[in-house]
Amino acid sequence: QVGRRMVPVVIAVCGPESVFFLLFLGFMICGAFHAYYVFPIEENVSANGFGLNHVLGTFLKIFRLTVLGDFDLSELEGLSDHVTARLDPKTNKITGTVDVNSDEWAPKYHRTIRYEFVILTLVITVVVMNVYVGLLGELYHKAERRCRQLYNNYRASCAYRHMCERHAFLKIACYICSSSDKEKKQVGLYWLSYSKSRLLDEDD
């Protein structure tokens, strides 16, 4: 039961349609990373020129934005949040705000980053990711209708591969250990049995 339910998932995720769509998604994420990395944000640039940790940190910002929908506009612009708090001695409660000082905005690319944020979220986060979710659902639905055939086909291919490997190892061992031509020409015979009811799906 577990194997029959897992095979459609593997077929849907590892199918050529899914793989090529993930490749297309990867190209779009790399393009978004390149479009964001050109901004001279101090947090994203290493002091020594090129730094792998800075590049990885910048890429994770775009990955979170495009794939996970997790973003912080201040973080994208390389700004830090300022916490302003005040303690009320009468009630012993702390009240305050967390905001970014508008004086720290970079006038050269402040609005441009926000334009890029809107475009990336609409194109990749909303459209492309939802298309991929729908594609996975369609592929899983098609594979689930043929789960018994796919599962038994997978079992048969694995059994055939193991028999070929076993036969090859025995062939090499017999060739090395025996000198008789009669023993070298021995052929193995396998009997395979199956239940027809377990191979047919509900639609068959």
mmCIF file of C-alpha atoms in Angstrom:
data_model
loop_
_atom_site.group_PDB
_atom_site.id
_atom_site.type_symbol
_atom_site.label_atom_id
_atom_site.label_comp_id
_atom_site.label_asym_id
_atom_site.label_seq_id
_atom_site.Cartn_x
_atom_site.Cartn_y
_atom_site.Cartn_z
ATOM 1 C CA GLN A 1 0.000 0.000 0.000
ATOM 2 C CA VAL A 2 2.809 2.424 0.823
ATOM 3 C CA GLY A 3 4.700 1.721 -2.390
ATOM 4 C CA ARG A 4 1.663 2.128 -4.613
ATOM 5 C CA ARG A 5 0.908 5.525 -3.049
ATOM 6 C CA MET A 6 4.480 6.775 -3.260
ATOM 7 C CA VAL A 7 5.156 5.922 -6.903
ATOM 8 C CA PRO A 8 2.671 8.529 -8.298
ATOM 9 C CA VAL A 9 4.354 11.196 -6.172
ATOM 10 C CA VAL A 10 7.785 10.268 -7.528
ATOM 11 C CA ILE A 11 6.449 10.140 -11.095
ATOM 12 C CA ALA A 12 4.835 13.583 -10.726
ATOM 13 C CA VAL A 13 7.920 15.246 -9.220
ATOM 14 C CA CYS A 14 10.580 13.526 -11.347
ATOM 15 C CA GLY A 15 8.670 13.505 -14.641
ATOM 16 C CA PRO A 16 10.104 15.399 -17.633
ATOM 17 C CA GLU A 17 7.365 18.042 -17.502
ATOM 18 C CA SER A 18 8.151 18.819 -13.868
ATOM 19 C CA VAL A 19 11.924 18.762 -14.377
ATOM 20 C CA PHE A 20 11.827 21.137 -17.347
ATOM 21 C CA PHE A 21 9.492 23.493 -15.499
ATOM 22 C CA LEU A 22 11.876 23.523 -12.521
ATOM 23 C CA LEU A 23 14.718 24.286 -14.939
ATOM 24 C CA PHE A 24 12.692 27.196 -16.316
ATOM 25 C CA LEU A 25 11.971 28.362 -12.760
ATOM 26 C CA GLY A 26 15.672 28.164 -11.933
ATOM 27 C CA PHE A 27 16.514 30.395 -14.904
ATOM 28 C CA MET A 28 13.941 32.942 -13.744
ATOM 29 C CA ILE A 29 15.314 32.942 -10.185
ATOM 30 C CA CYS A 30 18.874 33.397 -11.474
ATOM 31 C CA GLY A 31 17.686 36.297 -13.658
ATOM 32 C CA ALA A 32 15.947 37.882 -10.673
ATOM 33 C CA PHE A 33 19.104 37.446 -8.591
ATOM 34 C CA HIS A 34 21.199 39.087 -11.309
ATOM 35 C CA ALA A 35 18.759 42.013 -11.577
ATOM 36 C CA TYR A 36 18.939 42.556 -7.805
ATOM 37 C CA TYR A 37 22.687 41.996 -7.399
ATOM 38 C CA VAL A 38 23.566 44.949 -9.670
ATOM 39 C CA PHE A 39 22.411 47.426 -7.009
ATOM 40 C CA PRO A 40 25.393 48.733 -5.012
ATOM 41 C CA ILE A 41 23.973 47.758 -1.632
ATOM 42 C CA GLU A 42 26.714 47.697 0.979
ATOM 43 C CA GLU A 43 25.312 44.631 2.718
ATOM 44 C CA ASN A 44 25.509 42.581 -0.497
ATOM 45 C CA VAL A 45 29.039 43.590 -1.495
ATOM 46 C CA SER A 46 32.161 42.168 0.108
ATOM 47 C CA ALA A 47 34.879 44.556 1.242
ATOM 48 C CA ASN A 48 37.454 42.458 -0.610
ATOM 49 C CA GLY A 49 35.568 42.506 -3.898
ATOM 50 C CA PHE A 50 33.968 39.107 -4.451
ATOM 51 C CA GLY A 51 32.825 37.149 -1.429
ATOM 52 C CA LEU A 52 30.987 33.841 -1.640
ATOM 53 C CA ASN A 53 29.118 34.409 1.623
ATOM 54 C CA HIS A 54 27.817 37.769 0.429
ATOM 55 C CA VAL A 55 26.685 36.286 -2.887
ATOM 56 C CA LEU A 56 24.942 33.406 -1.102
ATOM 57 C CA GLY A 57 23.240 35.780 1.328
ATOM 58 C CA THR A 58 22.007 37.941 -1.549
ATOM 59 C CA PHE A 59 20.747 34.881 -3.425
ATOM 60 C CA LEU A 60 18.829 33.680 -0.357
ATOM 61 C CA LYS A 61 17.010 37.011 -0.199
ATOM 62 C CA ILE A 62 15.743 36.551 -3.759
ATOM 63 C CA PHE A 63 14.996 32.858 -3.177
ATOM 64 C CA ARG A 64 12.879 33.679 -0.142
ATOM 65 C CA LEU A 65 11.082 36.402 -2.061
ATOM 66 C CA THR A 66 10.334 34.470 -5.263
ATOM 67 C CA VAL A 67 9.766 30.918 -3.991
ATOM 68 C CA LEU A 68 8.605 31.299 -0.394
ATOM 69 C CA GLY A 69 7.008 34.739 -0.561
ATOM 70 C CA ASP A 70 9.023 35.751 2.518
ATOM 71 C CA PHE A 71 10.343 39.286 2.182
ATOM 72 C CA ASP A 72 11.284 42.469 4.005
ATOM 73 C CA LEU A 73 11.572 45.622 1.897
ATOM 74 C CA SER A 74 14.032 47.151 4.359
ATOM 75 C CA GLU A 75 16.212 44.055 4.174
ATOM 76 C CA LEU A 76 16.136 44.114 0.366
ATOM 77 C CA GLU A 77 17.397 47.693 0.469
ATOM 78 C CA GLY A 78 20.071 46.825 3.019
ATOM 79 C CA LEU A 79 18.565 48.919 5.821
ATOM 80 C CA SER A 80 18.265 48.071 9.493
ATOM 81 C CA ASP A 81 15.179 48.514 11.612
ATOM 82 C CA HIS A 82 15.277 51.078 14.408
ATOM 83 C CA VAL A 83 13.500 50.178 17.625
ATOM 84 C CA THR A 84 12.076 53.052 19.657
ATOM 85 C CA ALA A 85 10.744 52.002 23.057
ATOM 86 C CA ARG A 86 9.534 53.737 26.202
ATOM 87 C CA LEU A 87 8.865 52.285 29.630
ATOM 88 C CA ASP A 88 5.814 53.548 31.492
ATOM 89 C CA PRO A 89 6.768 53.583 35.217
ATOM 90 C CA LYS A 90 3.164 53.515 36.321
ATOM 91 C CA THR A 91 2.051 50.421 34.439
ATOM 92 C CA ASN A 92 5.506 48.878 33.867
ATOM 93 C CA LYS A 93 4.597 48.394 30.191
ATOM 94 C CA ILE A 94 6.931 48.955 27.286
ATOM 95 C CA THR A 95 5.522 50.679 24.218
ATOM 96 C CA GLY A 96 7.388 51.512 21.056
ATOM 97 C CA THR A 97 7.721 51.259 17.319
ATOM 98 C CA VAL A 98 9.931 49.433 14.853
ATOM 99 C CA ASP A 99 10.606 51.434 11.731
ATOM 100 C CA VAL A 100 13.263 52.452 9.246
ATOM 101 C CA ASN A 101 14.611 55.965 9.183
ATOM 102 C CA SER A 102 13.622 57.519 5.865
ATOM 103 C CA ASP A 103 16.880 59.483 5.840
ATOM 104 C CA GLU A 104 18.746 56.224 5.195
ATOM 105 C CA TRP A 105 16.904 55.528 1.951
ATOM 106 C CA ALA A 106 19.158 55.460 -1.073
ATOM 107 C CA PRO A 107 17.732 58.000 -3.526
ATOM 108 C CA LYS A 108 19.336 56.240 -6.523
ATOM 109 C CA TYR A 109 17.596 52.886 -6.189
ATOM 110 C CA HIS A 110 14.975 53.190 -3.423
ATOM 111 C CA ARG A 111 12.011 53.242 -5.811
ATOM 112 C CA THR A 112 13.648 50.892 -8.299
ATOM 113 C CA ILE A 113 13.914 48.116 -5.719
ATOM 114 C CA ARG A 114 10.230 48.503 -4.951
ATOM 115 C CA TYR A 115 9.345 48.325 -8.654
ATOM 116 C CA GLU A 116 11.434 45.187 -8.975
ATOM 117 C CA PHE A 117 9.773 43.746 -5.882
ATOM 118 C CA VAL A 118 6.298 44.221 -7.405
ATOM 119 C CA ILE A 119 7.325 42.647 -10.720
ATOM 120 C CA LEU A 120 9.048 39.627 -9.143
ATOM 121 C CA THR A 121 6.228 38.869 -6.748
ATOM 122 C CA LEU A 122 3.592 39.074 -9.484
ATOM 123 C CA VAL A 123 5.486 37.104 -12.134
ATOM 124 C CA ILE A 124 7.322 34.442 -10.125
ATOM 125 C CA THR A 125 5.768 34.191 -6.659
ATOM 126 C CA VAL A 126 2.146 34.406 -7.792
ATOM 127 C CA VAL A 127 1.970 33.264 -11.426
ATOM 128 C CA VAL A 128 4.841 30.830 -11.981
ATOM 129 C CA MET A 129 4.665 29.091 -8.595
ATOM 130 C CA ASN A 130 0.904 28.577 -8.876
ATOM 131 C CA VAL A 131 1.323 27.202 -12.395
ATOM 132 C CA TYR A 132 3.864 24.705 -11.048
ATOM 133 C CA VAL A 133 1.515 23.688 -8.235
ATOM 134 C CA GLY A 134 -1.229 23.088 -10.803
ATOM 135 C CA LEU A 135 1.171 21.127 -13.013
ATOM 136 C CA LEU A 136 2.153 18.853 -10.107
ATOM 137 C CA GLY A 137 -1.497 18.278 -9.278
ATOM 138 C CA GLU A 138 -2.312 17.313 -12.868
ATOM 139 C CA LEU A 139 0.702 14.987 -13.157
ATOM 140 C CA TYR A 140 -0.133 13.324 -9.838
ATOM 141 C CA HIS A 141 -3.758 12.849 -10.868
ATOM 142 C CA LYS A 142 -2.709 11.134 -14.107
ATOM 143 C CA ALA A 143 -0.167 8.921 -12.332
ATOM 144 C CA GLU A 144 -2.555 8.046 -9.502
ATOM 145 C CA ARG A 145 -5.079 6.635 -11.985
ATOM 146 C CA ARG A 146 -2.360 4.203 -13.158
ATOM 147 C CA CYS A 147 -0.726 3.622 -9.769
ATOM 148 C CA ARG A 148 -0.885 -0.185 -9.908
ATOM 149 C CA GLN A 149 0.619 -0.396 -13.383
ATOM 150 C CA LEU A 150 3.363 2.111 -12.536
ATOM 151 C CA TYR A 151 4.153 0.395 -9.235
ATOM 152 C CA ASN A 152 4.398 -3.097 -10.760
ATOM 153 C CA ASN A 153 6.378 -1.746 -13.692
ATOM 154 C CA TYR A 154 8.820 -0.226 -11.215
ATOM 155 C CA ARG A 155 9.071 -3.514 -9.294
ATOM 156 C CA ALA A 156 9.614 -5.495 -12.504
ATOM 157 C CA SER A 157 12.353 -3.139 -13.721
ATOM 158 C CA CYS A 158 14.135 -3.339 -10.347
ATOM 159 C CA ALA A 159 13.844 -7.147 -10.293
ATOM 160 C CA TYR A 160 15.150 -7.384 -13.861
ATOM 161 C CA ARG A 161 18.093 -5.134 -13.053
ATOM 162 C CA HIS A 162 19.006 -7.175 -9.963
ATOM 163 C CA MET A 163 18.746 -10.443 -11.909
ATOM 164 C CA CYS A 164 21.022 -9.065 -14.631
ATOM 165 C CA GLU A 165 23.556 -7.932 -12.055
ATOM 166 C CA ARG A 166 23.433 -11.299 -10.295
ATOM 167 C CA HIS A 167 23.744 -13.132 -13.598
ATOM 168 C CA ALA A 168 26.726 -10.991 -14.611
ATOM 169 C CA PHE A 169 28.541 -11.584 -11.317
ATOM 170 C CA LEU A 170 27.898 -15.345 -11.508
ATOM 171 C CA LYS A 171 29.078 -15.380 -15.097
ATOM 172 C CA ILE A 172 32.333 -13.688 -14.184
ATOM 173 C CA ALA A 173 32.824 -15.928 -11.140
ATOM 174 C CA CYS A 174 32.165 -19.092 -13.167
ATOM 175 C CA TYR A 175 34.504 -17.943 -15.919
ATOM 176 C CA ILE A 176 37.303 -17.287 -13.464
ATOM 177 C CA CYS A 177 36.830 -20.311 -11.219
ATOM 178 C CA SER A 178 35.968 -23.058 -13.737
ATOM 179 C CA SER A 179 37.992 -24.229 -16.668
ATOM 180 C CA SER A 180 35.368 -26.540 -18.174
ATOM 181 C CA ASP A 181 33.540 -25.232 -21.258
ATOM 182 C CA LYS A 182 30.457 -27.167 -20.197
ATOM 183 C CA GLU A 183 30.253 -25.266 -16.911
ATOM 184 C CA LYS A 184 30.814 -21.958 -18.689
ATOM 185 C CA LYS A 185 27.783 -22.528 -20.957
ATOM 186 C CA GLN A 186 25.272 -23.095 -18.153
ATOM 187 C CA VAL A 187 22.149 -20.968 -18.539
ATOM 188 C CA GLY A 188 19.950 -19.788 -15.635
ATOM 189 C CA LEU A 189 16.159 -20.036 -15.843
ATOM 190 C CA TYR A 190 13.739 -17.782 -13.943
ATOM 191 C CA TRP A 191 10.005 -18.225 -13.379
ATOM 192 C CA LEU A 192 7.942 -15.088 -12.857
ATOM 193 C CA SER A 193 4.375 -15.237 -11.546
ATOM 194 C CA TYR A 194 1.900 -12.436 -10.981
ATOM 195 C CA SER A 195 -1.720 -11.788 -10.098
ATOM 196 C CA LYS A 196 -3.643 -10.123 -12.913
ATOM 197 C CA SER A 197 -6.036 -8.409 -10.493
ATOM 198 C CA ARG A 198 -3.141 -6.572 -8.855
ATOM 199 C CA LEU A 199 -1.897 -5.182 -12.170
ATOM 200 C CA LEU A 200 -5.156 -3.604 -13.299
ATOM 201 C CA ASP A 201 -6.390 -0.233 -12.115
ATOM 202 C CA GLU A 202 -9.973 0.792 -11.553
ATOM 203 C CA ASP A 203 -10.313 2.335 -15.032
ATOM 204 C CA ASP A 204 -8.994 -0.791 -16.818
#
